[in-house]
PDB file of C-alpha atoms in Angstrom:
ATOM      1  CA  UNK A  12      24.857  83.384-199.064  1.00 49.00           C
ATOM      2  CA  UNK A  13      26.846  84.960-196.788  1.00 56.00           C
ATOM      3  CA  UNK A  14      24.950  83.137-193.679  1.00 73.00           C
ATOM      4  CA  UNK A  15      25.424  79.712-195.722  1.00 72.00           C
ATOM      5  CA  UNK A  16      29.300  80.018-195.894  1.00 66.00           C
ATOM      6  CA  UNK A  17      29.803  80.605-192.433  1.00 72.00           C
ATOM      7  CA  UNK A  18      27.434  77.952-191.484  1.00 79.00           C
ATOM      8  CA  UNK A  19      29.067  75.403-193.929  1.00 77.00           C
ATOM      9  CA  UNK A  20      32.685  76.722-192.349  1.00 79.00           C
ATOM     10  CA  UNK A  21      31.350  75.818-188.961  1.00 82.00           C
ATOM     11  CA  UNK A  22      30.272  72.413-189.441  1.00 85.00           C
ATOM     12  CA  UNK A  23      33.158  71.368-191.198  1.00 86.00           C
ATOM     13  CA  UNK A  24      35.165  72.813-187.970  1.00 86.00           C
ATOM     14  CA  UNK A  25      33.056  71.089-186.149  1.00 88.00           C
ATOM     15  CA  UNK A  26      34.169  67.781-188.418  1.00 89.00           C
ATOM     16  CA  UNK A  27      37.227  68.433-187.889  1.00 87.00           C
ATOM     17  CA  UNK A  28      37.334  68.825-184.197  1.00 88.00           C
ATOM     18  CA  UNK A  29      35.377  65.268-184.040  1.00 89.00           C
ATOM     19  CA  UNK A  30      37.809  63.610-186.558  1.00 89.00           C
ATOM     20  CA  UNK A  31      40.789  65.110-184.638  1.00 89.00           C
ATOM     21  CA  UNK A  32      39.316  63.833-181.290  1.00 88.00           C
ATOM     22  CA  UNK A  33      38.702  60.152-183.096  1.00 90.00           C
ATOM     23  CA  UNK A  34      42.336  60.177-184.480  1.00 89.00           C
ATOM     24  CA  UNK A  35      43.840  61.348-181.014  1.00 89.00           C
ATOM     25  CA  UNK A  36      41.427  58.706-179.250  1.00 89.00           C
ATOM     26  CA  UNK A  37      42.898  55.957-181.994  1.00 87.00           C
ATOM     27  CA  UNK A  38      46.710  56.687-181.084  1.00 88.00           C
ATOM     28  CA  UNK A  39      46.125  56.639-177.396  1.00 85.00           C
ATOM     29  CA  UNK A  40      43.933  53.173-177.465  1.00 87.00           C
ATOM     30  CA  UNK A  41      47.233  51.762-179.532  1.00 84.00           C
ATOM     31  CA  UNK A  42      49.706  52.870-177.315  1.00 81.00           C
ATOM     32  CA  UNK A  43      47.995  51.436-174.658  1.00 81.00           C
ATOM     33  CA  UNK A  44      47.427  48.210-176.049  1.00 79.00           C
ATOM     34  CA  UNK A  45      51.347  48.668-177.010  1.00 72.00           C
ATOM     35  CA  UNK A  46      52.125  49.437-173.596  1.00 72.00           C
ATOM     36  CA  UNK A  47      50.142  46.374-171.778  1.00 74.00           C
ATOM     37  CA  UNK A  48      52.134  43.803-174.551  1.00 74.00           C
ATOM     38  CA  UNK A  49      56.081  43.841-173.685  1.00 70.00           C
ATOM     39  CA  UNK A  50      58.307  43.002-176.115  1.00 75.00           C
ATOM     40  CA  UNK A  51      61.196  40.096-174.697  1.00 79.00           C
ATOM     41  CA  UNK A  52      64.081  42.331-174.825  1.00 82.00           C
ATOM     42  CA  UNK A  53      61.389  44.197-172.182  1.00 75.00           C
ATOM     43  CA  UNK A  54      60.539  41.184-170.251  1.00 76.00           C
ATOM     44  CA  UNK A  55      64.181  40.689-169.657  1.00 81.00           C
ATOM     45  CA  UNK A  56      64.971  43.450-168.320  1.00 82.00           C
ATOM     46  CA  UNK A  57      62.168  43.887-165.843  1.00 77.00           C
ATOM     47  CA  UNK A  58      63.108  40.518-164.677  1.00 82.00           C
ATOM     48  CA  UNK A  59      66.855  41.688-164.584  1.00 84.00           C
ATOM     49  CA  UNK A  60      66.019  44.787-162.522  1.00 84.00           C
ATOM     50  CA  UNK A  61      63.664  42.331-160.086  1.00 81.00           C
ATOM     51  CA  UNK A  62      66.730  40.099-159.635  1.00 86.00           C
ATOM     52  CA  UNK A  63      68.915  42.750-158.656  1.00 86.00           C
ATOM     53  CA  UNK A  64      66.546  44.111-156.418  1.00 82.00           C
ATOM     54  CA  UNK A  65      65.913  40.671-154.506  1.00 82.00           C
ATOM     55  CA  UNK A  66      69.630  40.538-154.459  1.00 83.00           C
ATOM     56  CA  UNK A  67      70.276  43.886-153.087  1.00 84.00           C
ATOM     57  CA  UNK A  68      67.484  42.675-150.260  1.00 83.00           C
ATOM     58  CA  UNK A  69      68.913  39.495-149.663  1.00 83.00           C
ATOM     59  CA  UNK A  70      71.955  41.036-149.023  1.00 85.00           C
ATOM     60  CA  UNK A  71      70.742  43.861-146.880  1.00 85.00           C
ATOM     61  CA  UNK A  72      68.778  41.604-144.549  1.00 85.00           C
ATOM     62  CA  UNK A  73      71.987  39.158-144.011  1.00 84.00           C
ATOM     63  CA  UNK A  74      74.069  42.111-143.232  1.00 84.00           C
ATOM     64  CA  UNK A  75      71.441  43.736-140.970  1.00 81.00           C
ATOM     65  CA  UNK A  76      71.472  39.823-139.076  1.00 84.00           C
ATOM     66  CA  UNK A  77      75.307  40.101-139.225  1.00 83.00           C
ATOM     67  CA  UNK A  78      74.865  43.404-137.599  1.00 80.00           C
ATOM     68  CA  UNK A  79      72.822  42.383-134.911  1.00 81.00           C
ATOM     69  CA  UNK A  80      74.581  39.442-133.858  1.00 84.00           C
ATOM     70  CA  UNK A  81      77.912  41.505-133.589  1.00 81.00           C
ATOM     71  CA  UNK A  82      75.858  44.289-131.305  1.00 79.00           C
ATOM     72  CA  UNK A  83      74.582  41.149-129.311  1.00 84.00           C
ATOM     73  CA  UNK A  84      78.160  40.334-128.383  1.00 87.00           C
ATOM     74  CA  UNK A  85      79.704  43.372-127.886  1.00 85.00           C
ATOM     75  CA  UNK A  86      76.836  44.202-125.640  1.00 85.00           C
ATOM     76  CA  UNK A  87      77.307  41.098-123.540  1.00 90.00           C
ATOM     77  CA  UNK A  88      81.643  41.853-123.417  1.00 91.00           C
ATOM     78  CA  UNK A  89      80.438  45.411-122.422  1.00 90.00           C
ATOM     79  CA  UNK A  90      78.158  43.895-119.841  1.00 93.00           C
ATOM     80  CA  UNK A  91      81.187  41.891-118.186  1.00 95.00           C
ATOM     81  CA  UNK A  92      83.245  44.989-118.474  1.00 95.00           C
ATOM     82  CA  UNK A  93      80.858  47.151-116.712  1.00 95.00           C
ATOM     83  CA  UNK A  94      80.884  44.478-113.909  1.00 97.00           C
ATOM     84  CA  UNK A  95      84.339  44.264-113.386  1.00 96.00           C
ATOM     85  CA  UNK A  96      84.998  47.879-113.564  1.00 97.00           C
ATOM     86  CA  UNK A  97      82.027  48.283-110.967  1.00 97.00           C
ATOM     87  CA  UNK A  98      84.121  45.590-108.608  1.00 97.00           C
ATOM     88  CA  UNK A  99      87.076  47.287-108.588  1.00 97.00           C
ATOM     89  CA  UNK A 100      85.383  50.685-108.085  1.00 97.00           C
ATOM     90  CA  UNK A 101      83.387  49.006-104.899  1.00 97.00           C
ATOM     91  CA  UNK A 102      86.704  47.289-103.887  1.00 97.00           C
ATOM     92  CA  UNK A 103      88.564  50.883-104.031  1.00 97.00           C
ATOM     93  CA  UNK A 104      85.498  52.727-101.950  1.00 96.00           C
ATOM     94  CA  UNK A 105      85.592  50.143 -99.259  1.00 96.00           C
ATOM     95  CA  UNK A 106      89.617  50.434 -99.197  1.00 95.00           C
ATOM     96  CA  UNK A 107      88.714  54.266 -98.965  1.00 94.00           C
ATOM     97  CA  UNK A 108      86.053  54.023 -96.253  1.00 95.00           C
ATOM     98  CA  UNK A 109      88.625  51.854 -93.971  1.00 94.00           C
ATOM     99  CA  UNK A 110      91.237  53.943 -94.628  1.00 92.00           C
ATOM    100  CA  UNK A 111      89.078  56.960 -93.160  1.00 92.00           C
ATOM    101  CA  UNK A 112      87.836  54.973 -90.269  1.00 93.00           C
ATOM    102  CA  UNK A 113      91.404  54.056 -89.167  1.00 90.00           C
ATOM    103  CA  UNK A 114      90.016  50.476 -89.623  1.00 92.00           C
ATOM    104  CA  UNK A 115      92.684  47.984 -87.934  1.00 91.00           C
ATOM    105  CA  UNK A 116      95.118  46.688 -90.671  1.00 90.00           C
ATOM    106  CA  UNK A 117      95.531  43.480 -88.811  1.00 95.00           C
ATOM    107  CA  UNK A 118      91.690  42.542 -89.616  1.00 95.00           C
ATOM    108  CA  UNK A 119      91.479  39.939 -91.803  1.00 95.00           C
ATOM    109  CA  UNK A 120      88.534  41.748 -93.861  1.00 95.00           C
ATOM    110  CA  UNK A 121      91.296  45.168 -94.148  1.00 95.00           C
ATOM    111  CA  UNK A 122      93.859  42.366 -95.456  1.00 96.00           C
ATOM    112  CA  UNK A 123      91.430  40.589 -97.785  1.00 96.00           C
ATOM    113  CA  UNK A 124      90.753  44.336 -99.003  1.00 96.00           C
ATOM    114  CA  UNK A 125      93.847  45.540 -99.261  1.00 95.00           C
ATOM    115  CA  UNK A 126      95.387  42.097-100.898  1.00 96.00           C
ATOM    116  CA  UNK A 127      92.910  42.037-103.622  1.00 97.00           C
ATOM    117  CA  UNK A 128      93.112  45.956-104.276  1.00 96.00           C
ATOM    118  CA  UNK A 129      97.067  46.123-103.598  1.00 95.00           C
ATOM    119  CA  UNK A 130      97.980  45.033-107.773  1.00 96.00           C
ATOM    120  CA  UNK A 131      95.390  47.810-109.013  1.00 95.00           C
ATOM    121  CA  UNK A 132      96.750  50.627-106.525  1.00 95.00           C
ATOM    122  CA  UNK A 133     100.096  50.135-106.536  1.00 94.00           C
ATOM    123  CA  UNK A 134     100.759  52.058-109.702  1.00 94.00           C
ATOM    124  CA  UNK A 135      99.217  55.216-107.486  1.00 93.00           C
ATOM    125  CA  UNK A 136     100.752  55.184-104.644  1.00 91.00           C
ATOM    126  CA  UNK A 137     102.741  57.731-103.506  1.00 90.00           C
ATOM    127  CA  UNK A 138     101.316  59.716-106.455  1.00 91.00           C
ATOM    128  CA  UNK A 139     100.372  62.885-103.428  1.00 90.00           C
ATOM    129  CA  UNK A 140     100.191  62.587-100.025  1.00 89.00           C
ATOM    130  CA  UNK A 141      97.257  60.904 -98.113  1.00 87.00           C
ATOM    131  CA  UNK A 142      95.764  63.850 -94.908  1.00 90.00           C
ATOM    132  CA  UNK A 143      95.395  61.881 -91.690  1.00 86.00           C
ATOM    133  CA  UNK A 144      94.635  62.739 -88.641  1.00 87.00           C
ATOM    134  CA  UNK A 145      96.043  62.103 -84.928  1.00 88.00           C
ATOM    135  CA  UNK A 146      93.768  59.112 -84.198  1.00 85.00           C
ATOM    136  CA  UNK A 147      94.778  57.780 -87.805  1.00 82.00           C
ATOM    137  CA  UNK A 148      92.125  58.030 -89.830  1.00 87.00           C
ATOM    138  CA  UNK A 149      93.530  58.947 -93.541  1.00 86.00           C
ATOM    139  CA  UNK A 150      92.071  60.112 -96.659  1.00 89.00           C
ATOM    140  CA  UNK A 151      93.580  58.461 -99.390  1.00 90.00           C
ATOM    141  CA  UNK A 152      94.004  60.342-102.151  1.00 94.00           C
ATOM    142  CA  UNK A 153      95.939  58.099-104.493  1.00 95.00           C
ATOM    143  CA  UNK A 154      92.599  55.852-103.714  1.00 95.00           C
ATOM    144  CA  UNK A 155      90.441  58.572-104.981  1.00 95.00           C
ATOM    145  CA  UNK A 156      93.102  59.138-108.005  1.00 95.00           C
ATOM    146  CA  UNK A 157      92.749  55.483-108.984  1.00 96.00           C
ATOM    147  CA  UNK A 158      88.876  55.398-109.328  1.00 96.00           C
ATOM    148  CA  UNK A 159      89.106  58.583-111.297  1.00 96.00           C
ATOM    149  CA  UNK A 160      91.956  56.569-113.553  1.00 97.00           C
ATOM    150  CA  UNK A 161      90.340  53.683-113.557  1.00 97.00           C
ATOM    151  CA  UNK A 162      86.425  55.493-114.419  1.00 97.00           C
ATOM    152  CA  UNK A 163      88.888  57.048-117.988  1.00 97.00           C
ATOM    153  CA  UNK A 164      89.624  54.087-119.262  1.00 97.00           C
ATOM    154  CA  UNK A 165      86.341  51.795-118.099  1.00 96.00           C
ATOM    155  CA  UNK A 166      84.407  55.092-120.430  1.00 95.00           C
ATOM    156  CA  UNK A 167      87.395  54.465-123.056  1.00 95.00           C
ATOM    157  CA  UNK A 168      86.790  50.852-123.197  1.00 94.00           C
ATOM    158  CA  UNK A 169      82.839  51.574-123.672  1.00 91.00           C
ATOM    159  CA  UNK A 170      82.940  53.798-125.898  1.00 91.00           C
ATOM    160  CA  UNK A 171      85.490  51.485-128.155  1.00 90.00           C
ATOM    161  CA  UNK A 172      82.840  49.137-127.980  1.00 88.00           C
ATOM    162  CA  UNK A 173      80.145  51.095-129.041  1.00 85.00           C
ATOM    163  CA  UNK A 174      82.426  51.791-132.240  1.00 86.00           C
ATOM    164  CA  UNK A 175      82.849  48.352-132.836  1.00 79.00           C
ATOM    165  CA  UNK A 176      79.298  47.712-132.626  1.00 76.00           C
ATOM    166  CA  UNK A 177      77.323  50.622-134.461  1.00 69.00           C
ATOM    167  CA  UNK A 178      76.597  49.450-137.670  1.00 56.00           C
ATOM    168  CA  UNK A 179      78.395  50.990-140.799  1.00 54.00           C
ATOM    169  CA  UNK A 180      76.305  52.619-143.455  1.00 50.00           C
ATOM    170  CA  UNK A 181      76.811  53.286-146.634  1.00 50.00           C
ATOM    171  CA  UNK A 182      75.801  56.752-148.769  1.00 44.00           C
TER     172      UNK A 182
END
């Protein structure tokens, strides 16, 4: 008797288990079959979140285009820039070199030189004196001053631009 209880105990255990594992397998099959099936109220929103989402890209790629466009043309005004600063610093070297060589300041290249450099330099001149030698070559300081001066603010200028230009992002 004893052997007939415990095997009786078993297979209803063993019932059990099955009809537990049916039930469980049941539930699962309808909340999948729930899940697949959205309600409207669903629908709605997933289409709401999908619209904001295409917005939010729409929006990203025109300010990205916006972006790029504005680095386009600060690049090109820091392209001029750079050429004009890198005239006046060949304009100021050749004033430099001319001075050393005691070039004659009644050639009309030394007065072309020195007329188109004059309005830049004159707010150095005199700033120290200029060593020279008997024969009359001279090393211009205030020259060399000026390109210094003028290398500050051409880097200033740049690096403005480059503010102007990196794009802004947001956290």
């Amino acid at each position: 008797m004893d052997n007939k209880l415990e095997i009786d105990e078993a297979r209803r255990a063993a019932q059990y288990e099955t009809a537990k594992a049916q039930v469980e397998a049941d539930v699962n099959q309808e909340i999948v079959s729930r899940a697949e099936v959205s309600t409207p109220r669903e629908q709605a929103r997933v289409s709401e979140i999908a619209q904001d989402f295409r917005g939010k890209a729409v929006n990203e790629i025109a300010e990205t285009e916006r972006d790029v466009e504005r680095g386009r043309t600060v690049a090109r005004i820091s392209q001029f820039i750079d050429y004009v600063f890198y005239l006046i610093y060949s304009l100021f070297i050749i004033r430099l070199v001319l001075n050393l060589l005691a070039a004659n300041s009644k050639n009309g290249f030394v007065q072309f030189i020195n007329a188109v450099t004059n309005p830049m330099y004159a707010p150095f001149r005199g700033i120290t004196n200029s060593p020279s030698t008997p024969e009359g070559n001279t090393l211009a300081l205030p020259i060399i001053i000026a390109v210094i001066a003028y290398l500050l603010l051409h880097l200033a200028i740049n690096g403005l631009l480059r503010l102007v230009a990196h794009r802004k992002t947001t956290v």
